[in-house]
Coordinates of C-alpha atoms in Angstrom, one line a residue:
X1 CA 195.8 -40.9 156.5
X2 CA 198.8 -40.5 158.7
X3 CA 199.7 -44.2 158.3
X4 CA 199.1 -44.3 154.6
X5 CA 202.3 -45.8 153.1
X6 CA 201.8 -44.4 149.7
X7 CA 201.7 -40.8 151.0
X8 CA 204.9 -41.1 152.9
X9 CA 206.7 -42.7 149.9
X10 CA 205.4 -39.9 147.7
X11 CA 206.4 -37.3 150.3
X12 CA 210.0 -38.6 150.3
X13 CA 210.2 -38.8 146.5
X14 CA 208.7 -35.3 146.2
X15 CA 211.6 -34.1 148.5
X16 CA 214.1 -35.6 146.2
X17 CA 212.5 -34.3 143.0
X18 CA 212.3 -30.8 144.3
X19 CA 216.0 -31.0 145.4
X20 CA 216.9 -31.8 141.8
X21 CA 214.7 -29.1 140.4
X22 CA 216.1 -26.5 142.8
X23 CA 219.7 -27.3 141.9
X24 CA 218.7 -26.9 138.2
X25 CA 216.8 -23.7 138.7
X26 CA 219.6 -22.2 140.9
X27 CA 222.5 -23.1 138.6
X28 CA 220.9 -23.6 135.2
X29 CA 220.9 -20.0 134.1
X30 CA 224.3 -19.4 135.6
X31 CA 225.8 -22.5 133.8
X32 CA 224.0 -21.5 130.7
X33 CA 225.5 -18.0 130.7
X34 CA 229.0 -19.6 131.1
X35 CA 228.6 -22.3 128.5
X36 CA 226.5 -20.5 125.9
X37 CA 227.9 -18.0 123.5
X38 CA 224.5 -16.2 123.2
X39 CA 223.4 -14.4 126.4
X40 CA 219.7 -14.7 125.5
X41 CA 220.0 -18.5 125.7
X42 CA 221.3 -18.5 129.3
X43 CA 218.0 -19.8 130.6
X44 CA 217.5 -22.4 127.9
X45 CA 218.6 -25.4 130.1
X46 CA 216.0 -24.5 132.8
X47 CA 213.4 -23.9 130.0
X48 CA 214.1 -27.3 128.5
X49 CA 213.5 -28.9 131.8
X50 CA 210.0 -27.4 131.7
X51 CA 209.6 -28.4 128.1
X52 CA 210.4 -32.0 129.2
X53 CA 207.6 -31.8 131.7
X54 CA 205.2 -30.6 129.0
X55 CA 206.2 -33.2 126.5
X56 CA 205.8 -36.0 129.1
X57 CA 202.5 -35.0 130.6
X58 CA 200.2 -37.0 128.3
X59 CA 202.6 -40.0 127.7
X60 CA 203.1 -40.2 131.5
X61 CA 199.4 -40.4 132.2
X62 CA 198.8 -43.0 129.4
X63 CA 201.8 -45.1 130.4
X64 CA 200.7 -45.3 134.0
X65 CA 197.2 -46.2 132.9
X66 CA 198.8 -49.2 131.1
X67 CA 201.4 -50.3 133.6
X68 CA 200.4 -48.6 136.9
X69 CA 201.7 -45.8 139.0
X70 CA 204.5 -47.8 140.7
X71 CA 206.3 -48.9 137.5
X72 CA 205.8 -45.6 135.8
X73 CA 207.2 -43.5 138.6
X74 CA 210.2 -45.9 139.1
X75 CA 211.0 -45.8 135.4
X76 CA 210.8 -42.0 135.3
X77 CA 213.2 -41.7 138.4
X78 CA 215.7 -43.9 136.6
X79 CA 215.5 -41.6 133.5
X80 CA 216.0 -38.6 135.7
X81 CA 219.1 -40.2 137.2
X82 CA 220.4 -40.8 133.7
X83 CA 219.8 -37.1 132.9
X84 CA 221.7 -36.0 136.0
X85 CA 224.6 -38.3 135.1
X86 CA 224.6 -36.8 131.6
X87 CA 224.7 -33.3 133.1
X88 CA 227.8 -34.3 135.1
X89 CA 229.5 -35.4 131.8
X90 CA 228.3 -32.2 130.1
X91 CA 230.0 -30.0 132.8
X92 CA 233.2 -32.0 132.7
X93 CA 233.3 -31.6 128.9
X94 CA 232.0 -28.0 129.0
X95 CA 229.2 -28.9 126.5
X96 CA 226.2 -26.6 126.5
X97 CA 224.3 -29.0 124.1
X98 CA 224.9 -32.0 126.4
X99 CA 223.8 -29.9 129.4
X100 CA 220.6 -28.9 127.7
X101 CA 219.9 -32.6 126.8
X102 CA 220.5 -33.4 130.5
X103 CA 218.0 -30.9 131.8
X104 CA 215.4 -32.1 129.2
X105 CA 215.7 -35.6 130.7
X106 CA 215.3 -34.3 134.2
X107 CA 212.1 -32.7 132.9
X108 CA 210.9 -36.0 131.7
X109 CA 211.1 -37.3 135.2
X110 CA 209.4 -34.2 136.5
X111 CA 206.5 -34.9 134.1
X112 CA 205.8 -38.0 136.1
X113 CA 206.5 -36.3 139.4
X114 CA 203.6 -33.9 138.7
X115 CA 201.3 -37.0 138.9
X116 CA 202.4 -37.6 142.5
X117 CA 199.5 -35.3 143.7
X118 CA 197.0 -37.4 141.7
X119 CA 198.4 -40.6 143.1
X120 CA 198.0 -39.1 146.6
X121 CA 194.4 -38.1 145.9
X122 CA 193.7 -41.7 144.8
X123 CA 195.1 -43.1 148.0
X124 CA 192.6 -41.4 150.4
X125 CA 188.8 -40.9 150.6
X126 CA 187.4 -38.0 148.5
X127 CA 186.9 -35.7 151.5
X128 CA 190.6 -35.9 152.4
X129 CA 192.0 -35.2 148.9
X130 CA 193.1 -31.6 149.8
X131 CA 195.0 -32.8 152.8
X132 CA 196.7 -35.7 150.9
X133 CA 197.9 -33.4 148.2
X134 CA 199.2 -30.9 150.8
X135 CA 201.0 -33.6 152.7
X136 CA 202.9 -34.8 149.6
X137 CA 203.8 -31.3 148.6
X138 CA 205.2 -30.7 152.0
X139 CA 208.1 -33.0 151.1
X140 CA 209.2 -30.1 148.9
X141 CA 210.3 -28.1 151.9
X142 CA 213.0 -30.6 152.5
X143 CA 213.9 -30.3 148.8
X144 CA 214.1 -26.5 149.2
X145 CA 216.7 -27.0 151.9
X146 CA 218.7 -29.9 150.3
X147 CA 218.8 -28.5 146.7
X148 CA 220.3 -25.0 147.5
X149 CA 222.8 -26.7 149.9
X150 CA 224.0 -28.9 147.1
X151 CA 224.1 -25.9 144.7
X152 CA 226.1 -23.9 147.2
X153 CA 228.5 -26.5 148.6
X154 CA 228.8 -29.0 145.7
X155 CA 230.3 -26.7 143.1
X156 CA 233.9 -28.0 143.6
X157 CA 233.2 -31.6 144.7
X158 CA 234.5 -32.8 141.3
X159 CA 237.7 -31.1 140.2
X160 CA 237.2 -32.0 136.5
X161 CA 234.2 -29.6 136.1
X162 CA 232.7 -26.8 138.1
X163 CA 229.2 -27.7 139.4
X164 CA 229.7 -31.3 138.3
X165 CA 229.6 -32.4 141.9
X166 CA 226.1 -30.9 142.1
X167 CA 224.7 -33.0 139.3
X168 CA 226.5 -36.1 140.6
X169 CA 224.7 -35.6 143.9
X170 CA 221.4 -35.3 142.1
X171 CA 222.1 -38.6 140.3
X172 CA 222.5 -40.4 143.6
X173 CA 219.3 -38.9 145.0
X174 CA 217.2 -39.9 142.0
X175 CA 218.5 -43.5 142.2
X176 CA 217.4 -43.5 145.9
X177 CA 214.0 -42.2 144.7
X178 CA 213.7 -45.1 142.2
X179 CA 214.4 -47.6 145.0
X180 CA 211.7 -46.1 147.2
X181 CA 209.1 -46.1 144.5
X182 CA 209.4 -49.8 144.1
X183 CA 207.4 -50.1 147.4
X184 CA 204.6 -47.9 146.2
X185 CA 201.2 -49.6 146.0
X186 CA 198.9 -49.2 143.0
X187 CA 195.4 -48.5 144.3
X188 CA 192.0 -48.1 142.8
X189 CA 190.6 -44.6 143.6
X190 CA 187.8 -44.4 146.1
X191 CA 184.5 -44.0 144.3
X192 CA 182.7 -40.7 145.2
X193 CA 179.2 -41.8 144.3
X194 CA 176.9 -43.7 141.9
X195 CA 178.1 -41.5 139.0
X196 CA 181.3 -43.4 139.0
X197 CA 179.4 -46.5 137.6
X198 CA 178.4 -44.6 134.5
X199 CA 180.4 -44.9 131.3
X200 CA 183.1 -42.2 130.8
X201 CA 182.2 -39.0 129.0
X202 CA 184.0 -37.8 126.0
X203 CA 187.1 -35.7 126.6
X204 CA 185.3 -32.7 125.1
X205 CA 182.5 -33.0 127.6
X206 CA 184.9 -33.1 130.5
X207 CA 187.2 -30.2 129.6
X208 CA 184.3 -27.9 128.4
X209 CA 182.9 -27.7 132.0
X210 CA 183.3 -24.2 133.4
X211 CA 184.7 -25.6 136.6
X212 CA 187.3 -27.7 134.8
X213 CA 188.4 -24.7 132.8
X214 CA 188.8 -22.6 135.9
X215 CA 190.6 -25.5 137.7
X216 CA 193.0 -25.8 134.7
X217 CA 193.5 -22.0 134.7
X218 CA 194.6 -22.2 138.4
X219 CA 197.5 -24.5 137.5
X220 CA 198.2 -22.8 134.2
X221 CA 198.4 -19.3 135.4
X222 CA 200.0 -20.2 138.7
X223 CA 202.8 -22.3 137.2
X224 CA 203.5 -20.1 134.1
X225 CA 203.7 -16.9 136.1
X226 CA 205.8 -18.6 138.8
X227 CA 208.2 -20.2 136.4
X228 CA 208.5 -17.1 134.3
X229 CA 209.7 -15.0 137.3
X230 CA 211.6 -17.8 139.0
X231 CA 213.6 -18.7 135.8
X232 CA 214.7 -15.1 135.3
X233 CA 215.6 -14.4 138.9
X234 CA 219.1 -16.1 139.1
X235 CA 220.1 -14.3 135.9
X236 CA 218.7 -11.0 137.1
X237 CA 220.3 -11.4 140.5
X238 CA 223.7 -12.9 139.7
X239 CA 224.5 -12.1 136.1
X240 CA 222.9 -8.6 135.8
X241 CA 222.8 -7.2 139.3
X242 CA 226.0 -8.9 140.6
X243 CA 224.6 -10.6 143.7
X244 CA 226.6 -13.7 144.8
X245 CA 225.7 -17.3 144.0
X246 CA 225.1 -17.8 147.8
X247 CA 222.6 -14.9 147.9
X248 CA 220.9 -16.2 144.7
X249 CA 220.7 -19.7 146.1
X250 CA 219.3 -18.3 149.4
X251 CA 216.5 -16.5 147.5
X252 CA 215.6 -19.6 145.5
X253 CA 215.7 -21.7 148.7
X254 CA 213.3 -19.3 150.4
X255 CA 211.1 -19.2 147.3
X256 CA 210.8 -23.0 147.2
X257 CA 210.1 -23.2 150.9
X258 CA 207.4 -20.5 150.5
X259 CA 205.9 -22.6 147.7
X260 CA 205.3 -25.6 149.9
X261 CA 205.3 -24.5 153.6
X262 CA 201.7 -23.3 153.3
X263 CA 200.8 -26.9 152.6
X264 CA 200.8 -27.3 156.4
X265 CA 197.5 -25.4 156.4
X266 CA 196.3 -25.1 152.8
X267 CA 194.5 -28.5 152.9
X268 CA 192.5 -27.3 156.0
X269 CA 192.0 -23.9 154.5
X270 CA 190.4 -25.4 151.4
X271 CA 188.0 -27.4 153.6
X272 CA 187.1 -24.2 155.5
X273 CA 187.2 -21.5 152.7
X274 CA 186.5 -23.6 149.6
X275 CA 188.7 -24.1 146.5
X276 CA 187.7 -20.9 144.7
X277 CA 188.4 -18.5 147.5
X278 CA 191.8 -20.1 148.1
X279 CA 192.6 -19.6 144.4
X280 CA 191.5 -16.0 144.5
X281 CA 193.7 -15.3 147.5
X282 CA 196.6 -17.0 145.7
X283 CA 196.2 -14.8 142.6
X284 CA 196.1 -11.6 144.8
X285 CA 199.3 -12.7 146.6
X286 CA 201.0 -13.3 143.3
X287 CA 200.0 -9.7 142.2
X288 CA 201.7 -8.5 145.4
X289 CA 204.9 -10.1 144.1
X290 CA 204.9 -7.6 141.2
X291 CA 204.4 -4.6 143.6
X292 CA 207.4 -5.7 145.8
X293 CA 209.6 -6.6 142.8
X294 CA 209.1 -3.2 141.3
X295 CA 210.4 -1.5 144.4
X296 CA 214.1 -2.3 143.8
X297 CA 216.9 -4.7 143.0
X298 CA 218.4 -5.4 146.4
X299 CA 218.5 -8.9 147.8
X300 CA 215.7 -8.1 150.2
X301 CA 213.4 -7.1 147.3
X302 CA 214.2 -10.3 145.4
X303 CA 213.7 -12.3 148.6
X304 CA 210.3 -10.9 149.6
X305 CA 209.0 -11.0 146.0
X306 CA 210.0 -14.6 145.5
X307 CA 208.5 -15.6 148.9
X308 CA 205.2 -14.0 148.0
X309 CA 205.4 -15.7 144.6
X310 CA 205.7 -19.1 146.3
X311 CA 202.8 -18.6 148.7
X312 CA 200.5 -17.3 146.0
X313 CA 201.5 -20.3 143.8
X314 CA 200.7 -22.8 146.6
X315 CA 197.2 -21.4 147.2
X316 CA 196.4 -21.2 143.5
X317 CA 197.9 -24.5 142.5
X318 CA 196.6 -26.7 145.3
X319 CA 193.2 -25.0 145.1
X320 CA 193.1 -25.7 141.4
X321 CA 194.2 -29.3 141.7
X322 CA 191.6 -30.0 144.4
X323 CA 188.9 -28.4 142.3
X324 CA 190.1 -30.4 139.2
X325 CA 189.6 -33.8 141.0
X326 CA 185.9 -32.9 141.5
X327 CA 185.2 -32.4 137.8
X328 CA 185.8 -35.9 136.5
X329 CA 184.8 -39.5 137.3
X330 CA 187.2 -42.2 138.3
X331 CA 187.1 -43.7 134.8
X332 CA 187.9 -40.3 133.2
X333 CA 190.8 -39.5 135.5
X334 CA 193.9 -40.3 133.3
X335 CA 192.8 -38.3 130.2
X336 CA 191.5 -35.4 132.3
X337 CA 194.8 -35.2 134.3
X338 CA 196.8 -35.6 131.1
X339 CA 195.2 -32.6 129.4
X340 CA 195.5 -30.6 132.5
X341 CA 199.2 -31.2 133.0
X342 CA 200.0 -30.9 129.3
X343 CA 198.3 -27.5 129.1
X344 CA 199.9 -26.2 132.3
X345 CA 203.5 -27.2 131.4
X346 CA 203.2 -26.2 127.7
X347 CA 202.3 -22.7 128.8
X348 CA 204.9 -22.9 131.6
X349 CA 207.6 -23.9 129.2
X350 CA 206.7 -21.1 126.8
X351 CA 207.0 -18.6 129.7
X352 CA 210.3 -20.0 130.8
X353 CA 211.7 -20.0 127.3
X354 CA 210.6 -16.3 127.0
X355 CA 212.2 -15.4 130.4
X356 CA 215.8 -15.4 129.2
X357 CA 214.9 -13.1 126.2
X358 CA 212.7 -10.8 128.2
X359 CA 215.2 -10.4 131.1
X360 CA 218.1 -9.8 128.7
X361 CA 216.4 -7.4 126.3
X362 CA 213.6 -5.7 128.3
X363 CA 214.7 -6.1 132.0
X364 CA 213.2 -7.1 135.3
X365 CA 210.6 -4.3 135.5
X366 CA 209.0 -5.3 132.1
X367 CA 209.1 -8.9 133.0
X368 CA 207.1 -8.3 136.2
X369 CA 204.5 -6.1 134.5
X370 CA 203.9 -8.8 131.9
X371 CA 202.5 -11.2 134.5
X372 CA 199.7 -8.9 135.7
X373 CA 197.4 -9.6 132.7
X374 CA 197.0 -13.4 133.3
X375 CA 196.6 -12.9 137.1
X376 CA 193.7 -10.4 136.6
X377 CA 192.2 -12.9 134.0
X378 CA 192.4 -15.6 136.7
X379 CA 190.4 -13.4 139.1
X380 CA 187.8 -12.7 136.4
X381 CA 187.4 -16.4 135.7
X382 CA 186.8 -17.1 139.4
X383 CA 184.1 -14.5 139.4
X384 CA 182.5 -16.3 136.4
X385 CA 182.0 -19.6 138.3
X386 CA 181.5 -18.2 141.8
X387 CA 177.9 -19.6 142.0
X388 CA 178.5 -23.0 140.3
X389 CA 178.1 -26.1 142.4
X390 CA 181.1 -28.4 142.7
X391 CA 179.9 -31.9 141.7
X392 CA 180.6 -34.5 139.0
X393 CA 177.5 -34.5 136.8
X394 CA 175.6 -37.8 136.5
X395 CA 174.4 -37.4 132.9

């Protein structure tokens, strides 16, 4: 697996994608508050990025089914570069509408990027899926370092518009990603048994499986809670509490590192503990985020809360993704993956869109308390399937 070319290409492109995401998350709410005349719309650019992911989830899977992973990923990276270039123009022209359009295009690229983990899973034997997904997601650690560095140091690289240098740097990175993806190999997934020779089941049969539902919930709850809190954090820290952009970027950097650093061990932990235990641990850690966040508004409170949020997301998301790959046959994968990602990012986009309104009108404390309900629901769902065997049915 170490010498698998696909995994290292996907690792590198994941690094670039997370760099662009981190720049947008760090600066999006701040730019929105400066360009928009309505404070409640400050987080709209970040939310539209997530809307772009949701809108692209199903078309991305269907397009790659038709033209392959390599062409689909490359096309998406080029669209992302176009979005970043549009963002540069928007900042030079001080146009909130253009900036929103730019982040939406960046989200379209990220809708394809979410499929990197499935491309990684298809590139290795079934028993190594957890490790492959973890390896690719480890690329995000580099993105967690590069992205905040661009956000912090690139603000004045282009004199014509504050922060325009940041989006110009993202444009260059995404063009590099498109070049790398040209070398990706389209592979046929490894069959996991004789059931793969059977005709595909209907979509309803696949998604009605209890284990599929719980796997979907892992991504849905993990991503929506994470984005809801993460989107609001820069506004709460910088705009409301007055912490510096540097401190805000540092908290986001630590959060993104915490999201992906556990991937060093999470693949091995899944093999040792099982997917459902990993998901339960992740949900409990995310609940700890609420406890810490309610303690205060100092930089340390934000930092520790966002670090816990990242670790909990990693365990819940990787556990859910690994469990998901065991609920469908090879010939069912594209539709199963498409429904999963569409559901996750539709809910995530809704949460992100709500974040600006909630933080502006109700505050940080209420925002944190709102996420406890889905996390407890996740734990109940895991109890529901605790005795179910993980296997793709043969009939």
